[in-house]
Amino acid sequence: MNKYWSGLAQSLEPYVPGEQPRDKKYIKLNTNENPYGPSPRVLEATRAAVDDSLRLYPDPTCDMLISAAAESYGVSKDQIFAGNGSDEVLAFSFMAFFNPGKTIVFPNITYSFYPVYASLFRLDYVTTPLDSTFNIPSDQLMNSSGGIILANPNAPTGKALPLSAIRDVLAGNPDTVVIVDEAYIDYGGESALGLIDEYPNLLVIQTFSKSRALAGMRIGLAFGDKELICALESVKNSFNSYTLDRLAIIAGTAALRDKEYYRRTTEKVIKTREVFAGELRRRNFTVTDSAANFLFAAHKSVPGERIFTQLRERGILVRHFKMPLIENNLRISIGTDEEMAAVLAALDSILSE
Ligand code: PMP
């Protein structure tokens, strides 16, 4: 930091993403990526799109992707917004729907980008505590003056709220926008997407980085009333009209069309998750019931940080948050069966020391 930094830049506490190391090959279970890779049809379509047309700007309306999403989800095109990863869609949403001087509300343990965006956009926020088993008490998310954001399933706990609770939150905040971040919804939660016609204050955000295995392409969507989508378009076109590149638009469209491949790979992840959760419990871990592609687990006697460090020494990366209430927990992404067997073998060696 020096005298050339703006006051804003000096005030920021940026989000710290899970590491993407290059020093050696790790079993990488720290950023909830998909172990199975994108559908072969996505790869084929993307490769075929690498041609001279890359000299041209992409379609700023992402019409091909948005049409495919409209068909796939049974909503109309003007109810969908596309952005460069759901992080960008979230940032635009904070700008489009939340106001300085009003207070937004989110749970105290949730996706750690929310407070970062709040400070970037100079928004006040309060957090509501999760209960002792990491459930979001939805009755605390009522009558916010500034709006609500929650992740469902929540991160890093993996716990999902039922649709009835989301309905309660929507009905309890009729004058502000409720953003439901469904990054992990395909792994077991109930999507609120079907409620967008009913609640003009609902914005549902999804990503192609998890169940669709396209984290490297950066694609996110928002679904909501067409007036909300207009606000997002307005923010986007005041910032960067071409947030999705040509290849991302093609890859995302092909992914939406290969439902069968993604159904199969998502089922595999869920099956592996359930077996792995059982194995962790047998080894004296407390494990939350996860509806996501990761598990949130704490050993009953060995500190989380110690396990994290020793897994890393054995070439296995998981995520550990040095935060009150969850410092003993590890967030472990679900990989292939072979990768999870390697984690269990490493844990057996660590726990026997
Ligand atoms: N929301 C949640 C809850 C997440 O965990 C993530 C992944 N870090 C994102 C949004 C962002 O995903 P992406 O920008 O890759 O779409």
Coordinates of C-alpha atoms and ligand atoms in Angstrom, one line a residue:
M1 CA 0.0 0.0 0.0
N2 CA 1.4 3.5 -0.7
K3 CA 0.2 7.1 -1.2
Y4 CA -1.2 6.3 -4.7
W5 CA -3.8 3.9 -3.4
S6 CA -7.3 5.3 -3.3
G7 CA -9.1 5.4 0.0
L8 CA -11.3 2.6 -1.2
A9 CA -8.4 0.4 -2.2
Q10 CA -6.8 1.0 1.2
S11 CA -10.0 0.1 3.0
L12 CA -10.5 -3.3 1.4
E13 CA -10.1 -6.7 2.9
P14 CA -10.2 -8.9 -0.2
Y15 CA -11.5 -12.5 -0.4
V16 CA -8.8 -15.1 -0.2
P17 CA -9.6 -18.0 -2.6
G18 CA -8.5 -21.6 -1.9
E19 CA -5.0 -22.1 -3.2
Q20 CA -4.3 -23.3 -6.8
P21 CA -0.8 -24.6 -6.2
R22 CA 1.7 -25.2 -9.0
D23 CA 4.7 -26.6 -7.0
K24 CA 3.6 -30.2 -7.1
K25 CA 0.6 -32.4 -7.9
Y26 CA -1.9 -32.4 -5.1
I27 CA -5.2 -34.2 -4.6
K28 CA -7.1 -31.0 -4.7
L29 CA -10.2 -31.0 -2.5
N30 CA -10.1 -27.3 -1.4
T31 CA -12.2 -25.3 -3.9
N32 CA -15.2 -27.6 -4.6
E33 CA -14.3 -28.3 -8.2
N34 CA -15.9 -31.2 -10.0
P35 CA -13.6 -34.3 -10.3
Y36 CA -15.3 -35.5 -13.5
G37 CA -14.7 -32.7 -15.9
P38 CA -17.1 -31.2 -18.4
S39 CA -19.2 -33.3 -20.8
P40 CA -17.3 -34.5 -23.9
R41 CA -19.9 -32.5 -25.9
V42 CA -18.9 -29.3 -24.1
L43 CA -15.2 -30.0 -25.0
E44 CA -16.1 -30.7 -28.6
A45 CA -18.2 -27.6 -29.0
T46 CA -15.6 -25.4 -27.3
R47 CA -12.7 -26.8 -29.4
A48 CA -14.7 -26.3 -32.6
A49 CA -15.3 -22.6 -31.6
V50 CA -11.6 -21.8 -31.5
D51 CA -11.3 -20.1 -34.9
D52 CA -10.9 -16.8 -36.7
S53 CA -14.2 -15.5 -35.1
L54 CA -12.3 -14.9 -31.9
R55 CA -11.2 -11.6 -33.4
L56 CA -14.8 -10.5 -32.9
Y57 CA -16.4 -9.4 -29.7
P58 CA -18.8 -11.9 -28.2
D59 CA -22.6 -11.3 -28.1
P60 CA -23.1 -8.9 -25.2
T61 CA -26.6 -10.3 -24.6
C62 CA -25.3 -13.9 -24.5
D63 CA -28.5 -14.8 -26.3
M64 CA -27.5 -18.4 -27.2
L65 CA -26.7 -19.2 -23.5
I66 CA -29.8 -17.4 -22.2
S67 CA -32.1 -19.1 -24.7
A68 CA -30.7 -22.5 -23.7
A69 CA -31.1 -21.7 -20.0
A70 CA -34.7 -20.5 -20.6
E71 CA -35.5 -23.8 -22.4
S72 CA -33.7 -25.9 -19.8
Y73 CA -35.4 -24.3 -16.8
G74 CA -38.8 -23.4 -18.3
V75 CA -38.5 -19.7 -17.6
S76 CA -38.6 -16.8 -20.1
K77 CA -35.4 -15.2 -21.5
D78 CA -36.1 -11.9 -19.8
Q79 CA -36.0 -13.6 -16.4
I80 CA -32.3 -14.6 -16.9
F81 CA -29.0 -12.8 -16.5
A82 CA -25.6 -14.2 -17.4
G83 CA -22.3 -13.2 -15.9
N84 CA -18.6 -14.1 -15.6
G85 CA -19.0 -16.6 -12.8
S86 CA -21.5 -16.3 -10.1
D87 CA -19.1 -14.2 -8.1
E88 CA -19.5 -11.5 -10.7
V89 CA -23.3 -12.0 -10.7
L90 CA -23.3 -11.6 -7.0
A91 CA -21.2 -8.4 -7.2
F92 CA -23.6 -6.9 -9.7
S93 CA -26.5 -7.9 -7.6
F94 CA -25.1 -6.1 -4.5
M95 CA -24.7 -3.0 -6.7
A96 CA -28.2 -3.4 -8.3
F97 CA -30.3 -4.1 -5.2
F98 CA -28.5 -3.0 -2.0
N99 CA -28.2 0.6 -0.8
P100 CA -25.6 2.4 1.4
G101 CA -27.3 3.5 4.6
K102 CA -29.6 0.5 4.7
T103 CA -28.5 -2.7 6.5
I104 CA -28.3 -6.0 4.7
V105 CA -28.5 -9.3 6.6
F106 CA -26.8 -12.7 6.1
P107 CA -25.8 -15.6 8.3
N108 CA -22.6 -15.3 10.4
I109 CA -21.2 -18.4 8.8
T110 CA -21.6 -18.4 5.1
Y111 CA -19.8 -17.7 1.8
S112 CA -17.0 -15.3 2.9
F113 CA -17.3 -13.1 -0.3
Y114 CA -20.5 -11.5 1.0
P115 CA -18.8 -9.2 3.6
V116 CA -16.1 -8.5 1.1
Y117 CA -18.7 -7.2 -1.4
A118 CA -20.5 -5.3 1.3
S119 CA -17.3 -3.4 2.2
L120 CA -16.4 -2.8 -1.5
F121 CA -19.8 -1.2 -2.1
R122 CA -19.8 0.5 1.3
L123 CA -22.9 -1.4 2.5
D124 CA -23.8 -1.9 6.2
Y125 CA -24.5 -5.4 7.2
V126 CA -25.4 -7.5 10.3
T127 CA -25.1 -11.2 10.6
T128 CA -27.4 -13.7 12.3
P129 CA -25.9 -16.6 14.1
L130 CA -26.4 -20.2 12.9
D131 CA -27.7 -22.5 15.6
S132 CA -25.5 -25.1 17.3
T133 CA -25.9 -27.6 14.5
F134 CA -25.1 -25.1 11.8
N135 CA -28.7 -24.5 10.7
I136 CA -29.7 -21.1 9.4
P137 CA -32.5 -19.8 11.7
S138 CA -34.7 -18.4 8.9
D139 CA -37.0 -16.7 11.4
Q140 CA -34.1 -14.3 12.1
L141 CA -34.1 -13.1 8.5
M142 CA -37.2 -11.0 8.6
N143 CA -37.9 -7.3 7.9
S144 CA -34.4 -6.3 6.8
S145 CA -34.1 -2.7 5.9
G146 CA -31.5 -3.4 3.1
G147 CA -32.1 -6.9 1.8
I148 CA -31.0 -10.5 2.5
I149 CA -28.4 -12.8 1.0
L150 CA -28.1 -16.5 1.8
A151 CA -26.5 -19.5 0.3
N152 CA -28.7 -22.5 -0.1
P153 CA -27.1 -25.1 0.5
N154 CA -25.0 -22.9 2.7
A155 CA -21.2 -22.8 2.4
P156 CA -19.1 -24.0 4.1
T157 CA -21.5 -26.1 6.1
G158 CA -23.3 -27.8 3.2
K159 CA -26.6 -27.6 5.0
A160 CA -29.8 -26.8 3.0
L161 CA -32.9 -24.9 4.0
P162 CA -36.3 -26.3 2.8
L163 CA -38.2 -24.3 0.3
S164 CA -40.8 -23.5 3.0
A165 CA -38.1 -21.6 4.9
I166 CA -37.1 -19.7 1.7
R167 CA -40.8 -18.8 1.2
D168 CA -41.0 -17.5 4.8
V169 CA -37.9 -15.3 4.2
L170 CA -39.4 -13.9 0.9
A171 CA -42.7 -13.2 2.6
G172 CA -40.9 -11.6 5.6
N173 CA -39.0 -9.1 3.4
P174 CA -41.6 -7.9 0.8
D175 CA -39.9 -4.5 0.4
T176 CA -36.3 -5.7 -0.2
V177 CA -34.5 -8.2 -2.4
V178 CA -33.7 -11.7 -1.2
I179 CA -30.8 -13.2 -3.0
V180 CA -30.6 -17.0 -2.8
D181 CA -27.1 -18.2 -3.9
E182 CA -27.6 -21.7 -5.2
A183 CA -24.0 -22.6 -6.2
Y184 CA -24.4 -26.1 -4.8
I185 CA -28.2 -26.7 -5.5
D186 CA -27.8 -29.7 -7.9
Y187 CA -26.3 -31.8 -5.1
G188 CA -29.4 -32.2 -3.1
G189 CA -31.2 -28.9 -2.1
E190 CA -34.6 -27.7 -3.3
S191 CA -34.2 -24.8 -5.8
A192 CA -36.2 -21.6 -5.3
L193 CA -36.1 -21.1 -9.1
G194 CA -39.8 -22.2 -9.4
L195 CA -40.8 -19.2 -7.1
I196 CA -39.6 -16.4 -9.3
D197 CA -43.0 -15.8 -10.8
E198 CA -44.6 -15.6 -7.4
Y199 CA -42.0 -13.3 -5.6
P200 CA -40.9 -10.2 -7.4
N201 CA -38.2 -9.7 -4.7
L202 CA -36.5 -13.1 -5.3
L203 CA -33.2 -13.4 -7.2
V204 CA -31.7 -16.9 -7.6
I205 CA -28.1 -17.2 -8.5
Q206 CA -26.5 -20.4 -9.9
T207 CA -23.0 -21.3 -11.2
F208 CA -21.5 -23.6 -13.9
S209 CA -18.4 -24.1 -11.7
K210 CA -19.7 -27.0 -9.6
S211 CA -22.1 -29.5 -11.0
R212 CA -21.3 -28.5 -14.6
A213 CA -17.5 -28.7 -14.1
L214 CA -16.8 -25.4 -15.8
A215 CA -15.0 -23.4 -13.0
G216 CA -12.3 -22.5 -15.5
M217 CA -14.8 -21.0 -17.9
R218 CA -16.4 -18.6 -15.4
I219 CA -20.2 -18.8 -16.0
G220 CA -23.0 -17.8 -13.6
L221 CA -26.7 -17.1 -14.1
A222 CA -29.3 -15.2 -12.2
F223 CA -33.0 -15.8 -12.4
G224 CA -35.7 -13.4 -11.2
D225 CA -38.5 -11.1 -12.2
K226 CA -37.7 -9.2 -15.4
E227 CA -37.5 -5.9 -13.5
L228 CA -34.6 -7.3 -11.4
I229 CA -32.9 -8.7 -14.5
C230 CA -33.2 -5.2 -16.1
A231 CA -31.3 -3.7 -13.1
L232 CA -28.5 -6.3 -13.5
E233 CA -28.2 -5.5 -17.2
S234 CA -28.0 -1.8 -16.4
V235 CA -25.2 -2.4 -13.9
K236 CA -23.4 -4.7 -16.3
N237 CA -23.6 -2.3 -19.2
S238 CA -22.2 0.4 -17.0
F239 CA -19.1 -1.7 -16.2
N240 CA -18.2 -4.1 -19.0
S241 CA -20.6 -5.2 -21.7
Y242 CA -18.7 -8.3 -22.7
T243 CA -18.3 -10.2 -19.4
L244 CA -18.7 -13.7 -21.0
D245 CA -16.3 -14.5 -23.8
R246 CA -17.2 -16.4 -27.0
L247 CA -15.9 -19.8 -25.7
A248 CA -17.7 -19.5 -22.4
I249 CA -21.0 -18.8 -24.2
I250 CA -20.5 -21.9 -26.4
A251 CA -19.4 -24.1 -23.5
G252 CA -22.2 -23.0 -21.2
T253 CA -24.8 -23.6 -23.9
A254 CA -23.5 -27.1 -24.7
A255 CA -23.5 -27.9 -21.0
L256 CA -27.1 -27.0 -20.6
R257 CA -28.0 -29.4 -23.5
D258 CA -26.2 -32.4 -22.1
K259 CA -28.4 -33.1 -19.1
E260 CA -27.8 -36.8 -19.1
Y261 CA -24.0 -36.5 -18.6
Y262 CA -24.4 -34.1 -15.8
R263 CA -27.1 -36.1 -14.1
R264 CA -24.8 -39.1 -14.0
T265 CA -21.7 -37.3 -12.7
T266 CA -23.7 -35.4 -10.1
E267 CA -25.2 -38.7 -8.9
K268 CA -21.7 -40.2 -8.6
V269 CA -20.5 -37.2 -6.5
I270 CA -23.5 -37.6 -4.2
K271 CA -22.9 -41.4 -3.8
T272 CA -19.2 -40.8 -3.0
R273 CA -20.2 -38.1 -0.5
E274 CA -22.5 -40.3 1.4
V275 CA -20.0 -43.2 1.6
F276 CA -17.2 -40.8 2.6
A277 CA -19.4 -39.2 5.3
G278 CA -20.0 -42.6 6.8
E279 CA -16.2 -43.3 6.8
L280 CA -15.5 -40.0 8.5
R281 CA -18.1 -40.7 11.2
R282 CA -16.5 -44.1 11.8
R283 CA -13.3 -42.2 12.5
N284 CA -14.8 -40.0 15.1
F285 CA -15.6 -37.0 13.0
T286 CA -18.8 -34.9 13.4
V287 CA -20.1 -34.4 9.9
T288 CA -22.9 -32.1 8.9
D289 CA -25.6 -33.5 6.6
S290 CA -24.4 -32.0 3.3
A291 CA -26.5 -31.2 0.3
A292 CA -23.4 -30.0 -1.5
N293 CA -20.3 -31.4 -3.2
F294 CA -18.3 -31.1 0.0
L295 CA -18.4 -32.2 3.6
F296 CA -17.9 -30.0 6.6
A297 CA -16.3 -32.1 9.4
A298 CA -14.6 -31.7 12.7
H299 CA -12.7 -34.4 14.6
K300 CA -13.9 -35.0 18.1
S301 CA -10.4 -34.7 19.6
V302 CA -7.8 -33.7 17.0
P303 CA -7.7 -30.0 16.1
G304 CA -8.7 -29.1 12.5
E305 CA -5.6 -27.0 11.8
R306 CA -3.4 -30.0 12.6
I307 CA -5.3 -32.3 10.3
F308 CA -5.3 -29.7 7.6
T309 CA -1.5 -29.2 7.8
Q310 CA -0.8 -32.9 7.9
L311 CA -3.0 -33.6 5.0
R312 CA -1.2 -30.9 3.0
E313 CA 2.2 -32.5 3.9
R314 CA 0.8 -35.8 2.4
G315 CA -0.2 -34.0 -0.8
I316 CA -3.9 -33.5 0.0
L317 CA -5.5 -30.0 0.0
V318 CA -8.7 -29.3 1.9
R319 CA -10.0 -26.0 3.2
H320 CA -9.6 -24.8 6.8
F321 CA -11.1 -21.5 8.0
K322 CA -9.3 -19.8 10.9
M323 CA -12.6 -18.4 12.2
P324 CA -14.3 -18.5 15.5
L325 CA -17.0 -21.3 15.8
I326 CA -15.6 -23.3 12.9
E327 CA -11.8 -23.4 13.5
N328 CA -12.0 -27.1 14.2
N329 CA -13.8 -27.9 11.0
L330 CA -12.4 -28.9 7.6
R331 CA -14.3 -28.4 4.3
I332 CA -13.4 -31.3 2.1
S333 CA -14.6 -31.3 -1.5
I334 CA -15.8 -34.6 -2.9
G335 CA -13.5 -36.0 -5.5
T336 CA -13.4 -39.4 -7.2
D337 CA -13.7 -42.6 -5.1
E338 CA -9.9 -43.1 -5.5
E339 CA -9.2 -39.7 -4.2
M340 CA -11.4 -40.1 -1.2
A341 CA -9.8 -43.5 -0.4
A342 CA -6.5 -41.7 -0.4
V343 CA -7.9 -39.1 2.0
L344 CA -9.1 -41.8 4.3
A345 CA -5.7 -43.6 4.2
A346 CA -4.0 -40.3 5.1
L347 CA -6.4 -39.6 7.9
D348 CA -5.8 -43.1 9.3
S349 CA -2.1 -42.4 9.4
I350 CA -2.6 -38.9 10.9
L351 CA -5.0 -40.1 13.6
S352 CA -2.8 -43.0 14.6
E353 CA 0.2 -40.7 15.4
Ligands
PMP1 N1 -21.3 -18.9 -4.2 C1 -20.9 -19.8 -3.3 C2 -21.6 -20.2 -2.1 C3 -19.6 -20.4 -3.6 O1 -19.1 -21.3 -2.7 C4 -18.9 -20.1 -4.8 C5 -17.6 -20.7 -5.1 N2 -16.5 -20.2 -4.5 C6 -19.5 -19.1 -5.6 C7 -20.7 -18.5 -5.3 C8 -18.7 -18.6 -6.8 O2 -18.7 -19.4 -7.8 P1 -18.2 -19.0 -9.3 O3 -17.8 -17.6 -9.3 O4 -17.2 -19.9 -9.7 O5 -19.5 -19.2 -10.1

